[in-house]
Tab-separated table of C-alpha atoms in Angstrom:
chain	number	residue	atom	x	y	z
A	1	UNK	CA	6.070	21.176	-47.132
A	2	UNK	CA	2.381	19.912	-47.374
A	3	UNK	CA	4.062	16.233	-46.735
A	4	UNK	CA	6.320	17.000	-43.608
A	5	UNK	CA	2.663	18.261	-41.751
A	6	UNK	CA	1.534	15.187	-42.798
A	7	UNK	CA	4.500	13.186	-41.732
A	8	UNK	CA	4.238	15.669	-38.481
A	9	UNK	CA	0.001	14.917	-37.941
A	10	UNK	CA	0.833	11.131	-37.906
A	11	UNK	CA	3.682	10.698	-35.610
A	12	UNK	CA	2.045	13.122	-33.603
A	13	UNK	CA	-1.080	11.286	-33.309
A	14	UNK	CA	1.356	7.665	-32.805
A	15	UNK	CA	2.842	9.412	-30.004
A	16	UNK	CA	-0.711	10.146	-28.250
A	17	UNK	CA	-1.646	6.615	-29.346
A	18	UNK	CA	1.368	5.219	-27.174
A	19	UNK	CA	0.931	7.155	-24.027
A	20	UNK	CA	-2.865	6.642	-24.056
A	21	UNK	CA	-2.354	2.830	-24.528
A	22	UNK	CA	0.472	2.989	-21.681
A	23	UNK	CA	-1.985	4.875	-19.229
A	24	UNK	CA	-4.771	2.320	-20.451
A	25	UNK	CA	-2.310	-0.435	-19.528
A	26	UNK	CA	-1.140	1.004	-16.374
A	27	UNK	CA	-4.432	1.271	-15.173
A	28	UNK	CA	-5.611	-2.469	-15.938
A	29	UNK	CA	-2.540	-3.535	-13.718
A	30	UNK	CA	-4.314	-1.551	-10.721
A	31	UNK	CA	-6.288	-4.147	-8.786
A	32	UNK	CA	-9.322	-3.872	-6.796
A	33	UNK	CA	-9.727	-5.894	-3.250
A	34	UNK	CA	-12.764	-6.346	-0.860
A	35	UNK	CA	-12.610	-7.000	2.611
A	36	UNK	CA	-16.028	-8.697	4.007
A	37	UNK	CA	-16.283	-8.825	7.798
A	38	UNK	CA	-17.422	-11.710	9.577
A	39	UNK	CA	-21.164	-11.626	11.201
A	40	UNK	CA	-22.517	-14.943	11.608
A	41	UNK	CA	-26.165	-14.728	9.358
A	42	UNK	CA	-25.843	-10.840	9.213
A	43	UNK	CA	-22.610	-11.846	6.465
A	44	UNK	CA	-25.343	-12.670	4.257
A	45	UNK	CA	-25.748	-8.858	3.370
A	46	UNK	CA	-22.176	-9.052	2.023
A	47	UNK	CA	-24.408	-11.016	-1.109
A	48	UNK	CA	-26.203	-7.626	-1.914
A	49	UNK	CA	-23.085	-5.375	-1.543
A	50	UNK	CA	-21.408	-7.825	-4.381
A	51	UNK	CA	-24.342	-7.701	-6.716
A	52	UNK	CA	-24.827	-4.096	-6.364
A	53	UNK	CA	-21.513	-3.523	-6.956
A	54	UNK	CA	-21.305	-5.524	-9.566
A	55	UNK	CA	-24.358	-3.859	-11.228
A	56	UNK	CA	-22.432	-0.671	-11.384
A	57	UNK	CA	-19.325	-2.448	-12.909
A	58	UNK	CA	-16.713	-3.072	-10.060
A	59	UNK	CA	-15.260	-6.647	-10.114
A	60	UNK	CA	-13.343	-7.027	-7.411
A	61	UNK	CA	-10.159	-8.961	-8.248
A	62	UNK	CA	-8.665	-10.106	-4.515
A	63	UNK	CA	-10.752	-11.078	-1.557
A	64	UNK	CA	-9.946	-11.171	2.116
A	65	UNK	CA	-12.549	-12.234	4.513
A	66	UNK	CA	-13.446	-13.516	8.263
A	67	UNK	CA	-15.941	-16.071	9.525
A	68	UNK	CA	-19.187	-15.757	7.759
A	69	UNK	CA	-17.200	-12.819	5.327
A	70	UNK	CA	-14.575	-15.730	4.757
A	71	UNK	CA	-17.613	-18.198	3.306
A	72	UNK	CA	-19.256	-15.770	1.204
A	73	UNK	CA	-15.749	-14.618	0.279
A	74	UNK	CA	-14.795	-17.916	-0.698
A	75	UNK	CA	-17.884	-19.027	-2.909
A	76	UNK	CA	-17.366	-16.016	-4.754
A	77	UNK	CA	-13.429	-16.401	-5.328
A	78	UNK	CA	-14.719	-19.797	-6.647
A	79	UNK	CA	-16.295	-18.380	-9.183
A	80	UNK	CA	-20.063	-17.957	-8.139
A	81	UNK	CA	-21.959	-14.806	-8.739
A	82	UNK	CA	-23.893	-13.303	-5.458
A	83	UNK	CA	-27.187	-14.723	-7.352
A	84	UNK	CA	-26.210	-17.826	-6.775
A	85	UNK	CA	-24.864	-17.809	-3.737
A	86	UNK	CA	-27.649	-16.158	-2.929
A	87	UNK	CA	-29.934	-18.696	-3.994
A	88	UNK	CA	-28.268	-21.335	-2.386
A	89	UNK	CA	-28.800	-19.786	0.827
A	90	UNK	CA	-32.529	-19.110	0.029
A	91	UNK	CA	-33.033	-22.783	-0.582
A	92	UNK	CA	-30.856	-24.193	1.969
A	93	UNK	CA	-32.605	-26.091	5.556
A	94	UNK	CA	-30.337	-24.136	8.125
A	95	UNK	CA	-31.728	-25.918	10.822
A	96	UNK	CA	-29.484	-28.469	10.180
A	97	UNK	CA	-26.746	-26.090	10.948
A	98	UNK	CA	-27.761	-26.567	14.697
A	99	UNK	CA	-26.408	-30.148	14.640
A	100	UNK	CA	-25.261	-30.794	18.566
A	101	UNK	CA	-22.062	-31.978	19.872
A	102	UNK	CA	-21.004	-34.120	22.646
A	103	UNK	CA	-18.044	-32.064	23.840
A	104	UNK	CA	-17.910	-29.388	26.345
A	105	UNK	CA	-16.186	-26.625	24.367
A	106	UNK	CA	-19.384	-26.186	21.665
A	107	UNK	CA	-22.822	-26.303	21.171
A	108	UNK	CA	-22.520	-27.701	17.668
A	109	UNK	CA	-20.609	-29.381	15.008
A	110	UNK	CA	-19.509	-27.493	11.944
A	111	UNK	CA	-21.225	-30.238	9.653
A	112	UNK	CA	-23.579	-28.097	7.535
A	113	UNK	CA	-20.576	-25.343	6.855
A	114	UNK	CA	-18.642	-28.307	5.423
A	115	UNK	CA	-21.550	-29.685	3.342
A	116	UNK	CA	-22.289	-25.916	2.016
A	117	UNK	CA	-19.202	-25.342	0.848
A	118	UNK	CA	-18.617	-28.634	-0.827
A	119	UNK	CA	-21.803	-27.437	-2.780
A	120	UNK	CA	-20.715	-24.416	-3.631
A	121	UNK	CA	-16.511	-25.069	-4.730
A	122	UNK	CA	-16.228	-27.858	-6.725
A	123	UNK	CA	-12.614	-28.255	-5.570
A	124	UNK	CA	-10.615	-27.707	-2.518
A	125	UNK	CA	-7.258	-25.910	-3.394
A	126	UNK	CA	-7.013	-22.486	-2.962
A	127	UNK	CA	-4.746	-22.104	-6.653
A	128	UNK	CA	-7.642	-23.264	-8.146
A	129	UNK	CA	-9.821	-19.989	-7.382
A	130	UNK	CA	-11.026	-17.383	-10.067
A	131	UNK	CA	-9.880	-14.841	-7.774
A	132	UNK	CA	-7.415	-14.520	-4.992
A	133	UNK	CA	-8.198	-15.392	-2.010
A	134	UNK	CA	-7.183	-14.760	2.007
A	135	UNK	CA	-8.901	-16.253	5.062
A	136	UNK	CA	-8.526	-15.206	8.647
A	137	UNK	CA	-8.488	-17.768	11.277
A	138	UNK	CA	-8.094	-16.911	15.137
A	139	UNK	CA	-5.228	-19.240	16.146
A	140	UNK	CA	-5.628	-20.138	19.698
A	141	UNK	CA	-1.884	-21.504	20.574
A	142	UNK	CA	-0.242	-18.076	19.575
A	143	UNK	CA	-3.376	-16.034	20.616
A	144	UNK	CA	-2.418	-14.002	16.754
A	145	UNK	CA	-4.706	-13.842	13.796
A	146	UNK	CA	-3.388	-16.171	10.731
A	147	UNK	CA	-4.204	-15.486	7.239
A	148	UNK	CA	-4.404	-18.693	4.920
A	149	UNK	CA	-4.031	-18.211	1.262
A	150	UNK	CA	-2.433	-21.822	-0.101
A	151	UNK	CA	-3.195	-25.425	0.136
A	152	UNK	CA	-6.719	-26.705	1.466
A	153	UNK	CA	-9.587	-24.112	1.358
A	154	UNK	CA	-12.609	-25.819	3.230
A	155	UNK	CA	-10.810	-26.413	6.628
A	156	UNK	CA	-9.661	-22.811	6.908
A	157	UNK	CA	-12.532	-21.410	5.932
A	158	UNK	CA	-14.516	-23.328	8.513
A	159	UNK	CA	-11.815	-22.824	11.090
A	160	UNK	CA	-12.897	-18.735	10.391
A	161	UNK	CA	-16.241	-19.539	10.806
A	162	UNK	CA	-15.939	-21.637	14.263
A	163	UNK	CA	-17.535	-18.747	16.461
A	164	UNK	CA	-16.433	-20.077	19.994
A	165	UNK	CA	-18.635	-22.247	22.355
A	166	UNK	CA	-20.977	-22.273	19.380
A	167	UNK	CA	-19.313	-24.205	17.086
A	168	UNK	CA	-16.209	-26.820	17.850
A	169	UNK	CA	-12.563	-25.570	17.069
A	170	UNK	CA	-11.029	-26.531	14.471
A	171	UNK	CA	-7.572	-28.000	14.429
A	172	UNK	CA	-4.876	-27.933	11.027
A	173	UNK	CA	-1.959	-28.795	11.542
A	174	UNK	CA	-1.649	-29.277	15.009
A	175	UNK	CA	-2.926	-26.101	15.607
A	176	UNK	CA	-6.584	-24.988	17.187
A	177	UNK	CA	-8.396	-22.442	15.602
A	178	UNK	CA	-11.501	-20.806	15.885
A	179	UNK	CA	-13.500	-17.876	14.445
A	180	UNK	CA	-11.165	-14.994	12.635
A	181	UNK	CA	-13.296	-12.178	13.739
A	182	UNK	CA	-12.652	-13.175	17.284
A	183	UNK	CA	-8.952	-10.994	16.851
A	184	UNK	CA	-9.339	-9.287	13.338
A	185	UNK	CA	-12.770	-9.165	11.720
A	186	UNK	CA	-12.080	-7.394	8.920
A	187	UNK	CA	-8.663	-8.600	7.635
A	188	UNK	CA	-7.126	-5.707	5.338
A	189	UNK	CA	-3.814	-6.524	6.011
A	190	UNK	CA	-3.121	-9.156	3.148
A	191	UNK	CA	-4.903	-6.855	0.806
A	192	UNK	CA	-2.454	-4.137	1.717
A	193	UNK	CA	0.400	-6.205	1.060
A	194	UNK	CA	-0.413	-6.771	-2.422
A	195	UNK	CA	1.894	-4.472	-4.592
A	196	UNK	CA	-1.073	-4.338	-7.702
A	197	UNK	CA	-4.003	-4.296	-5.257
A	198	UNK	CA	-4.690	-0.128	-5.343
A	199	UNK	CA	-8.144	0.160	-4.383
A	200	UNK	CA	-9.473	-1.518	-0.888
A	201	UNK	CA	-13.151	-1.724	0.120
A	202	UNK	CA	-13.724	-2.408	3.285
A	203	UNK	CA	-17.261	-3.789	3.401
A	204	UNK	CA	-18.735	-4.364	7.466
A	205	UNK	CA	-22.105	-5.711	8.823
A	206	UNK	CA	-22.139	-5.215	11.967
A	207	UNK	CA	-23.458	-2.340	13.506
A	208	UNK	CA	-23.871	-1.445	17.666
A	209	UNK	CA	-27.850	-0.147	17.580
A	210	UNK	CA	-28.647	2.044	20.729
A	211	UNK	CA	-30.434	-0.622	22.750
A	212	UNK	CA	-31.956	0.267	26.536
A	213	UNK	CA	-31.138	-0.733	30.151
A	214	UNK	CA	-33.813	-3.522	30.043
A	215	UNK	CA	-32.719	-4.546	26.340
A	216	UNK	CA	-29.563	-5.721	27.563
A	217	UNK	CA	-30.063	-8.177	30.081
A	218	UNK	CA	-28.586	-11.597	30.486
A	219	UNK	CA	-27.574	-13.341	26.838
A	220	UNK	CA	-28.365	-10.024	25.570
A	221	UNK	CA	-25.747	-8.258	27.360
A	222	UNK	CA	-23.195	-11.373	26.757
A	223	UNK	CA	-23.504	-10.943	23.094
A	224	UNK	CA	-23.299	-7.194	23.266
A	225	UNK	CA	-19.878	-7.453	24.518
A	226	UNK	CA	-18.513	-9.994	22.365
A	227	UNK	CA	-19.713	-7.531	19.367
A	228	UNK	CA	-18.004	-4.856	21.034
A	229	UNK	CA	-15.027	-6.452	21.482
A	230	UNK	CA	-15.281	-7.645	17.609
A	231	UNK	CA	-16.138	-4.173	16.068
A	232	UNK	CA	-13.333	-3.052	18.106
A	233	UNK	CA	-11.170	-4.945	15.980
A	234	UNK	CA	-12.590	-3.766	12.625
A	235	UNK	CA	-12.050	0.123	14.228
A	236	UNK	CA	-8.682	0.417	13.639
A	237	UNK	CA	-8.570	-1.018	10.239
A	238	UNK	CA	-11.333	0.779	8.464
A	239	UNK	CA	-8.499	3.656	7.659
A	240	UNK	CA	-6.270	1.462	5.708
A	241	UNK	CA	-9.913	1.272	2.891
A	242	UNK	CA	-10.106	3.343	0.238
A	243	UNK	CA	-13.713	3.374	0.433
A	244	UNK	CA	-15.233	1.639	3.562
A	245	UNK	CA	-19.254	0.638	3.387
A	246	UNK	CA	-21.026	-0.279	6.327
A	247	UNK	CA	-24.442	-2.136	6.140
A	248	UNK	CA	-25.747	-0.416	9.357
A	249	UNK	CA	-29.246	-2.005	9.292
A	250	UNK	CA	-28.032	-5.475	9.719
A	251	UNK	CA	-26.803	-5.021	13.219
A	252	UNK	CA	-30.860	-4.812	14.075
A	253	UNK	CA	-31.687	-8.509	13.164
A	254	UNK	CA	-29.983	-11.340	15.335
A	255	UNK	CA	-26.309	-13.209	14.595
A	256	UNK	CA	-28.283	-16.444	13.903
A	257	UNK	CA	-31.034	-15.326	12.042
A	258	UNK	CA	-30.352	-17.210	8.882
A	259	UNK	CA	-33.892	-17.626	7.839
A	260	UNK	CA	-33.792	-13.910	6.939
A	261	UNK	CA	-31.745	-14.173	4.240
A	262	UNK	CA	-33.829	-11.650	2.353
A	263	UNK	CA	-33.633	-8.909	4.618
A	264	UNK	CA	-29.822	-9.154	4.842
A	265	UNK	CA	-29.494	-9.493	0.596
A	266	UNK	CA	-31.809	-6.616	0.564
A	267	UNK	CA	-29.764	-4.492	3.569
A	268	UNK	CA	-26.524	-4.951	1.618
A	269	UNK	CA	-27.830	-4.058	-1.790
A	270	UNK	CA	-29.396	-0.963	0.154
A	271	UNK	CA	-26.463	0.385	1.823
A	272	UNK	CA	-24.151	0.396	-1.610
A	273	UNK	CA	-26.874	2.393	-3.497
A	274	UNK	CA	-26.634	4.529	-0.553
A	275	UNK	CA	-22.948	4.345	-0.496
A	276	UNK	CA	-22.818	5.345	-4.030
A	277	UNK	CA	-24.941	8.796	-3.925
A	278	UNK	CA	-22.722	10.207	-1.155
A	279	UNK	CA	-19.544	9.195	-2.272
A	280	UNK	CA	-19.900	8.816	-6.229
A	281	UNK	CA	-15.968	8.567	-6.515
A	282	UNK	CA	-16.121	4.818	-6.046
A	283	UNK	CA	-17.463	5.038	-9.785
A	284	UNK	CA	-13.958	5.486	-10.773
A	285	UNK	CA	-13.499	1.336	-10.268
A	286	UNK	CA	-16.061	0.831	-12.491
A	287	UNK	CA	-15.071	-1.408	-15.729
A	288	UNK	CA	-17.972	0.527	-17.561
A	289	UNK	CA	-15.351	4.073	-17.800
A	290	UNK	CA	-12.739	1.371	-19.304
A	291	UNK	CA	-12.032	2.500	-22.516
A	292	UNK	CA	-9.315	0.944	-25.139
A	293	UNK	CA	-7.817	2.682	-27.774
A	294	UNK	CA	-7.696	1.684	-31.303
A	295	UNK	CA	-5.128	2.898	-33.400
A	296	UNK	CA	-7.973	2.358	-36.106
A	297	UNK	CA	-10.612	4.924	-34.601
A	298	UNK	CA	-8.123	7.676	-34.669
């Protein structure tokens, strides 16, 4: 009798074993994807939001991205941590950035986005990533949003980063593009479409502060539309993220303020320890609560 308990204890405890291995497994399959809106220099916050994330063990696995969220986005599907992306931007002369064009339809060329992303991907083929990636590009023959995900990465990524009369289209293909956030700045869509991808965040930088009558005047009131019209976009598809952060204090510094890296990096890292205390459920991502079981432990 004493030996059928036993016999009982252990292929009681095998069974357990199995279905906590399944669950284990079942859970690994469930995929994590970030959406990072475009923002011109404001998309430099997204840096902070991926380290602090990181710091508290969620690895996103797919990334979707527009404009500047479509550079960042791709560095780090390459395979470089926010730190160094982060450096890179701390150490890089954006004035050269401002390089003017000849033609009518921009104010300048899209030189120094080319020459910072050959320094940051050592290749140009999108099945070469660490992580899977999907770029939005405005296309301006269909007047539709595109989302690129094979062949050459640079040109897309530019073409999502070619903010309108500020930097030249750019055409693939035969086709004119120019800046994704134009029509959809924060691309959820592919991530959606992704049968393993579970958990969306939705990650956006741009903010509408409460300016006043004399505040918006001239330029000032140009570029308040053109943000309107872009967070517009984002509106609709911040219900389709799971969790959906929004760095609120970049919206206060200007869309070409790249020397203030700092501020941004600091903003984004900021908002996710922020996002964290009121909604502690995104915990539930973290790799850190990943626990295997060994058949040996039991």
């Amino acid at each position: 009798m004493k030996y059928i308990c036993i016999m009982l204890a252990l292929l009681t405890t095998a069974v357990n074993v199995g279905f906590s291995q399944k669950k284990t497994e079942n859970k690994s399959k469930d995929k994590i994807g970030i959406v990072l809106s475009g923002g011109a220099a404001r998309g430099f916050a997204h840096l902070g939001v991926l380290q602090a994330l990181e710091d508290n063990g969620i690895v996103p696995d797919y990334v979707s991205g527009s404009s500047m969220g479509a550079v960042i986005g791709s560095a780090y599907a390459a395979g470089k941590t926010p730190a160094e992306i982060y450096d890179f931007g701390r150490k890089a002369n954006f004035i050269r950035l401002y390089r003017p064009t000849l033609r009518a339809s921009s104010l300048f060329k899209t030189t120094f986005l080319q020459k910072m992303l050959d320094d940051l991907i050592p290749h140009d083929d999108f099945g070469l990533l660490k992580k899977k990636l999907f770029v939005c590009m405005t296309n301006l023959n269909t007047a539709h949003w595109d989302i690129a995900s094979t062949g050459t990465i640079k040109n897309k990524v530019i073409a999502s980063a070619s903010i309108p009369f500020v930097f030249e289209p750019s055409i693939i293909d035969s086709t004119i593009y120019v800046d994704g956030g134009l029509l959809n700045n924060l691309p959820v869509e592919p991530l959606k479409a992704m049968p393993d991808c579970k958990h969306i965040i939705g990650v956006s930088v741009n903010s509408l502060p409460h300016k006043t009558q004399h505040e918006l005047l001239g330029m000032e009131a140009l570029v308040r539309t053109v943000s309107m019209v872009v967070v517009g976009t984002e509106m609709q598809r911040r219900k389709h993220c799971n969790y959906y952060i929004e760095v609120d204090k970049a919206g206060t510094i200007g869309l070409l303020e790249f020397s203030r890296i700092d501020e941004f990096y600091q903003m984004g890292y900021e908002a996710v320890v922020s996002y964290i205390e009121s909604h502690p459920e995104i915990l539930q991502l973290s790799n850190r609560n990943e626990k295997n079981v060994n058949i040996n432990d039991l």
